[in-house]
């Protein structure tokens, strides 16, 4: 079974630029999560989708971050404009159902904002 | 108080030793608990769930103490391959469709030959 795919793996941008990350969850997984992991910290949930609907985006900085999951499969996370403090690893995870707590993580996108 | 709190370490432990980590959580209504493992520059992976009665998987034992609001992870006969960061994860939401997993900062473990 293929795992969660993410791209790009690395991205370097200057502050105030825009960036987008892509995630393809495990086939058949209805729930998709985006996490931000800053160096030395645990992952912090940004947004959670159930199929193509948002169920939790309480920690998403909506003035600069946006995410969508069209057709309930792939998802994109965008930052516009980026700030220095956005430097982090952005992890995508998926689970079969919202009630199934085991989350499978992708390899992450490592973002550096200069 | 943080929702999930762990000692970040690092724990430097000789190979073959036994090591234990604790993790405290603030929400007494939390329903489910997990340990995830994260290798350097890799993604987190589920190590084990933590059940009320405690559970064991080979050299790993996880326990839950609801009264004191902490969970623990015990690793016996530690191997070099156990070197990683161990993330404590707590579901601070309710179960059955309203889960909200919160991750601790992780405890870094290094096994020394």
CSV table of C-alpha atoms in Angstrom, one decimal:
chain,number,residue,atom,x,y,z
A,1,UNK,CA,0.0,0.0,0.0
A,2,UNK,CA,1.4,3.4,-1.0
A,3,UNK,CA,2.0,5.8,1.8
A,4,UNK,CA,1.1,9.5,2.1
A,5,UNK,CA,2.9,11.5,-0.6
A,6,UNK,CA,4.0,15.1,-0.3
A,7,UNK,CA,5.8,17.5,-2.5
A,8,UNK,CA,8.1,19.4,-2.7
A,9,UNK,CA,10.3,17.8,-0.1
A,10,UNK,CA,12.3,21.1,0.4
A,11,UNK,CA,11.5,24.7,-0.3
A,12,UNK,CA,13.5,27.9,0.3
A,13,UNK,CA,11.8,31.2,-0.2
A,14,UNK,CA,12.2,34.8,0.9
A,15,UNK,CA,9.8,36.4,3.3
A,16,UNK,CA,6.7,37.9,1.8
A,17,UNK,CA,6.8,35.3,-1.0
A,18,UNK,CA,4.1,32.7,-1.5
A,19,UNK,CA,4.5,28.9,-1.3
A,20,UNK,CA,2.2,25.9,-1.8
A,21,UNK,CA,2.5,22.3,-0.6
A,22,UNK,CA,0.8,19.3,-2.0
A,23,UNK,CA,-0.4,16.1,-0.3
A,24,UNK,CA,-1.8,12.9,-1.6
A,25,UNK,CA,-3.2,10.7,1.2
A,26,UNK,CA,-3.4,7.0,1.4
A,27,UNK,CA,-6.1,5.7,-1.0
A,28,UNK,CA,-9.4,5.4,0.8
A,29,UNK,CA,-8.5,7.6,3.7
A,30,UNK,CA,-11.3,10.0,4.4
A,31,UNK,CA,-9.5,12.2,6.9
A,32,UNK,CA,-6.6,14.4,6.0
A,33,UNK,CA,-4.5,16.6,8.4
A,34,UNK,CA,-1.9,19.3,7.9
A,35,UNK,CA,0.6,19.8,10.8
A,36,UNK,CA,3.3,22.3,11.3
A,37,UNK,CA,6.4,21.1,13.2
A,38,UNK,CA,8.9,23.7,14.3
A,39,UNK,CA,12.4,22.5,15.2
A,40,UNK,CA,12.4,21.1,18.7
A,41,UNK,CA,8.6,20.9,19.0
A,42,UNK,CA,5.9,18.4,18.4
A,43,UNK,CA,3.6,18.6,15.4
A,44,UNK,CA,0.8,21.2,15.7
A,45,UNK,CA,-2.4,20.6,13.9
A,46,UNK,CA,-3.2,23.4,11.4
A,47,UNK,CA,-6.3,21.9,9.7
A,48,UNK,CA,-8.3,18.7,9.5
A,49,UNK,CA,-10.5,17.6,6.6
A,50,UNK,CA,-13.2,15.0,6.5
A,51,UNK,CA,-13.5,14.1,2.8
A,52,UNK,CA,-13.6,17.6,1.3
A,53,UNK,CA,-15.0,19.4,4.3
A,54,UNK,CA,-13.1,21.3,7.0
A,55,UNK,CA,-13.8,19.9,10.5
A,56,UNK,CA,-11.1,21.8,12.5
A,57,UNK,CA,-9.1,24.8,11.4
A,58,UNK,CA,-8.9,26.6,14.8
A,59,UNK,CA,-5.1,26.8,14.8
A,60,UNK,CA,-4.7,27.8,11.2
A,61,UNK,CA,-3.5,31.5,10.8
A,62,UNK,CA,-6.2,32.3,8.3
A,63,UNK,CA,-4.7,35.7,7.4
A,64,UNK,CA,-1.9,34.0,5.6
A,65,UNK,CA,-2.6,30.3,5.4
A,66,UNK,CA,-5.2,28.5,3.3
A,67,UNK,CA,-5.9,24.9,2.5
A,68,UNK,CA,-8.3,23.0,0.3
A,69,UNK,CA,-9.1,19.5,-0.5
A,70,UNK,CA,-11.1,19.4,-3.7
A,71,UNK,CA,-12.8,16.2,-4.5
A,72,UNK,CA,-11.9,14.8,-1.1
A,73,UNK,CA,-8.6,13.3,-2.2
A,74,UNK,CA,-5.5,15.5,-2.8
A,75,UNK,CA,-4.9,18.6,-0.7
A,76,UNK,CA,-2.9,21.8,-1.0
A,77,UNK,CA,-1.7,24.1,1.8
A,78,UNK,CA,-0.7,27.7,0.8
A,79,UNK,CA,1.1,30.4,2.7
A,80,UNK,CA,0.8,33.9,1.4
A,81,UNK,CA,2.8,35.9,2.3
A,82,UNK,CA,5.4,33.9,4.2
A,83,UNK,CA,7.1,35.1,7.4
A,84,UNK,CA,10.4,34.1,8.9
A,85,UNK,CA,8.5,32.2,11.7
A,86,UNK,CA,6.8,30.0,9.1
A,87,UNK,CA,10.1,28.1,8.7
A,88,UNK,CA,9.2,24.6,9.7
A,89,UNK,CA,8.4,21.1,8.5
A,90,UNK,CA,4.8,20.8,7.1
A,91,UNK,CA,3.5,17.3,7.6
A,92,UNK,CA,0.5,15.8,6.0
A,93,UNK,CA,-1.2,12.8,7.6
A,94,UNK,CA,-4.3,10.7,6.8
A,95,UNK,CA,-6.5,8.2,8.6
A,96,UNK,CA,-9.2,5.9,7.3
A,97,UNK,CA,-12.0,7.5,9.3
A,98,UNK,CA,-12.2,10.3,11.7
A,99,UNK,CA,-12.8,7.9,14.4
A,100,UNK,CA,-9.7,5.9,13.6
A,101,UNK,CA,-6.9,7.6,15.5
A,102,UNK,CA,-3.9,6.0,13.9
A,103,UNK,CA,-2.6,8.7,11.6
A,104,UNK,CA,-0.1,7.9,8.8
A,105,UNK,CA,2.3,10.7,8.1
A,106,UNK,CA,3.9,11.7,4.9
A,107,UNK,CA,7.7,12.6,4.7
A,108,UNK,CA,6.9,16.3,5.1
A,109,UNK,CA,8.0,19.5,3.3
A,110,UNK,CA,10.9,21.3,4.9
A,111,UNK,CA,10.3,25.1,4.4
A,112,UNK,CA,13.0,27.7,5.1
A,113,UNK,CA,11.9,31.4,4.9
A,114,UNK,CA,14.8,33.8,4.5
B,1,UNK,CA,-0.2,24.6,31.9
B,2,UNK,CA,0.5,22.9,28.6
B,3,UNK,CA,-2.1,20.4,27.3
B,4,UNK,CA,0.6,17.7,26.9
B,5,UNK,CA,3.9,18.0,28.7
B,6,UNK,CA,7.1,15.9,28.3
B,7,UNK,CA,10.7,16.1,29.4
B,8,UNK,CA,12.5,16.9,26.2
B,9,UNK,CA,15.7,15.2,27.4
B,10,UNK,CA,18.0,14.2,25.9
B,11,UNK,CA,18.2,10.9,27.6
B,12,UNK,CA,21.6,9.2,26.9
B,13,UNK,CA,21.3,5.5,27.9
B,14,UNK,CA,23.7,2.6,27.5
B,15,UNK,CA,22.7,-0.2,25.3
B,16,UNK,CA,20.8,-2.9,27.2
B,17,UNK,CA,19.6,-0.6,29.9
B,18,UNK,CA,16.0,0.1,30.8
B,19,UNK,CA,14.6,3.6,30.3
B,20,UNK,CA,11.3,5.2,31.1
B,21,UNK,CA,9.5,8.4,30.0
B,22,UNK,CA,6.5,10.1,31.5
B,23,UNK,CA,4.1,12.5,29.9
B,24,UNK,CA,1.5,14.5,31.7
B,25,UNK,CA,-1.8,15.9,30.3
B,26,UNK,CA,-4.0,18.6,31.6
B,27,UNK,CA,-7.5,17.6,30.3
B,28,UNK,CA,-8.9,15.0,32.7
B,29,UNK,CA,-11.6,14.2,30.1
B,30,UNK,CA,-9.0,13.0,27.6
B,31,UNK,CA,-10.1,9.7,26.2
B,32,UNK,CA,-7.2,8.1,24.3
B,33,UNK,CA,-3.5,8.2,24.4
B,34,UNK,CA,-0.6,7.1,22.2
B,35,UNK,CA,3.1,7.0,21.8
B,36,UNK,CA,4.6,7.9,18.4
B,37,UNK,CA,8.2,7.6,17.4
B,38,UNK,CA,10.0,10.1,15.2
B,39,UNK,CA,13.5,9.4,13.8
B,40,UNK,CA,15.7,12.3,13.0
B,41,UNK,CA,14.4,14.2,9.9
B,42,UNK,CA,11.6,11.6,9.4
B,43,UNK,CA,7.9,11.6,9.9
B,44,UNK,CA,6.2,10.4,13.2
B,45,UNK,CA,5.0,6.8,13.2
B,46,UNK,CA,2.6,5.2,15.7
B,47,UNK,CA,4.6,3.1,18.2
B,48,UNK,CA,1.7,2.0,20.4
B,49,UNK,CA,-1.7,3.0,21.8
B,50,UNK,CA,-2.0,3.3,25.6
B,51,UNK,CA,-4.9,1.4,27.2
B,52,UNK,CA,-6.4,1.8,30.6
B,53,UNK,CA,-5.1,-1.6,31.7
B,54,UNK,CA,-1.7,-1.0,30.3
B,55,UNK,CA,-0.2,-2.8,27.3
B,56,UNK,CA,3.0,-4.4,26.3
B,57,UNK,CA,4.6,-4.9,22.9
B,58,UNK,CA,7.8,-6.8,23.0
B,59,UNK,CA,10.3,-4.7,24.9
B,60,UNK,CA,7.9,-1.7,25.1
B,61,UNK,CA,5.4,-1.2,27.9
B,62,UNK,CA,2.9,1.7,28.1
B,63,UNK,CA,0.8,2.6,31.1
B,64,UNK,CA,-1.9,5.1,31.9
B,65,UNK,CA,-2.5,6.7,35.3
B,66,UNK,CA,-5.8,8.6,35.1
B,67,UNK,CA,-5.7,9.7,38.7
B,68,UNK,CA,-2.4,11.5,38.2
B,69,UNK,CA,-3.0,12.3,34.6
B,70,UNK,CA,0.1,10.8,33.1
B,71,UNK,CA,1.2,8.1,30.7
B,72,UNK,CA,4.5,6.3,30.7
B,73,UNK,CA,6.6,4.4,28.2
B,74,UNK,CA,9.1,1.8,29.4
B,75,UNK,CA,11.8,0.4,27.1
B,76,UNK,CA,13.6,-2.7,28.3
B,77,UNK,CA,16.9,-4.1,26.9
B,78,UNK,CA,17.4,-0.9,24.8
B,79,UNK,CA,18.9,-1.3,21.3
B,80,UNK,CA,20.8,1.2,19.3
B,81,UNK,CA,17.9,1.3,16.9
B,82,UNK,CA,15.7,2.7,19.7
B,83,UNK,CA,17.4,6.0,19.4
B,84,UNK,CA,14.7,8.5,18.3
B,85,UNK,CA,12.3,11.1,19.6
B,86,UNK,CA,9.3,9.7,21.4
B,87,UNK,CA,6.1,11.8,21.1
B,88,UNK,CA,3.4,11.6,23.6
B,89,UNK,CA,0.0,12.1,22.0
B,90,UNK,CA,-3.3,12.7,23.7
B,91,UNK,CA,-6.8,12.9,22.3
B,92,UNK,CA,-8.1,16.0,24.0
B,93,UNK,CA,-11.5,15.7,22.2
B,94,UNK,CA,-14.1,13.1,22.7
B,95,UNK,CA,-14.1,9.8,20.8
B,96,UNK,CA,-16.4,8.8,18.1
B,97,UNK,CA,-15.7,11.4,15.5
B,98,UNK,CA,-14.6,14.3,17.5
B,99,UNK,CA,-10.9,13.4,18.1
B,100,UNK,CA,-8.4,16.1,18.4
B,101,UNK,CA,-4.9,14.7,18.9
B,102,UNK,CA,-2.4,17.0,20.6
B,103,UNK,CA,1.3,16.1,20.5
B,104,UNK,CA,3.9,16.7,23.2
B,105,UNK,CA,7.3,18.2,22.3
B,106,UNK,CA,8.9,14.8,22.4
B,107,UNK,CA,11.6,13.2,24.4
B,108,UNK,CA,14.9,12.6,22.7
B,109,UNK,CA,16.5,9.3,23.4
B,110,UNK,CA,20.0,8.2,22.4
B,111,UNK,CA,21.3,4.7,23.0
B,112,UNK,CA,25.0,4.6,23.6
B,113,UNK,CA,27.0,1.5,22.5
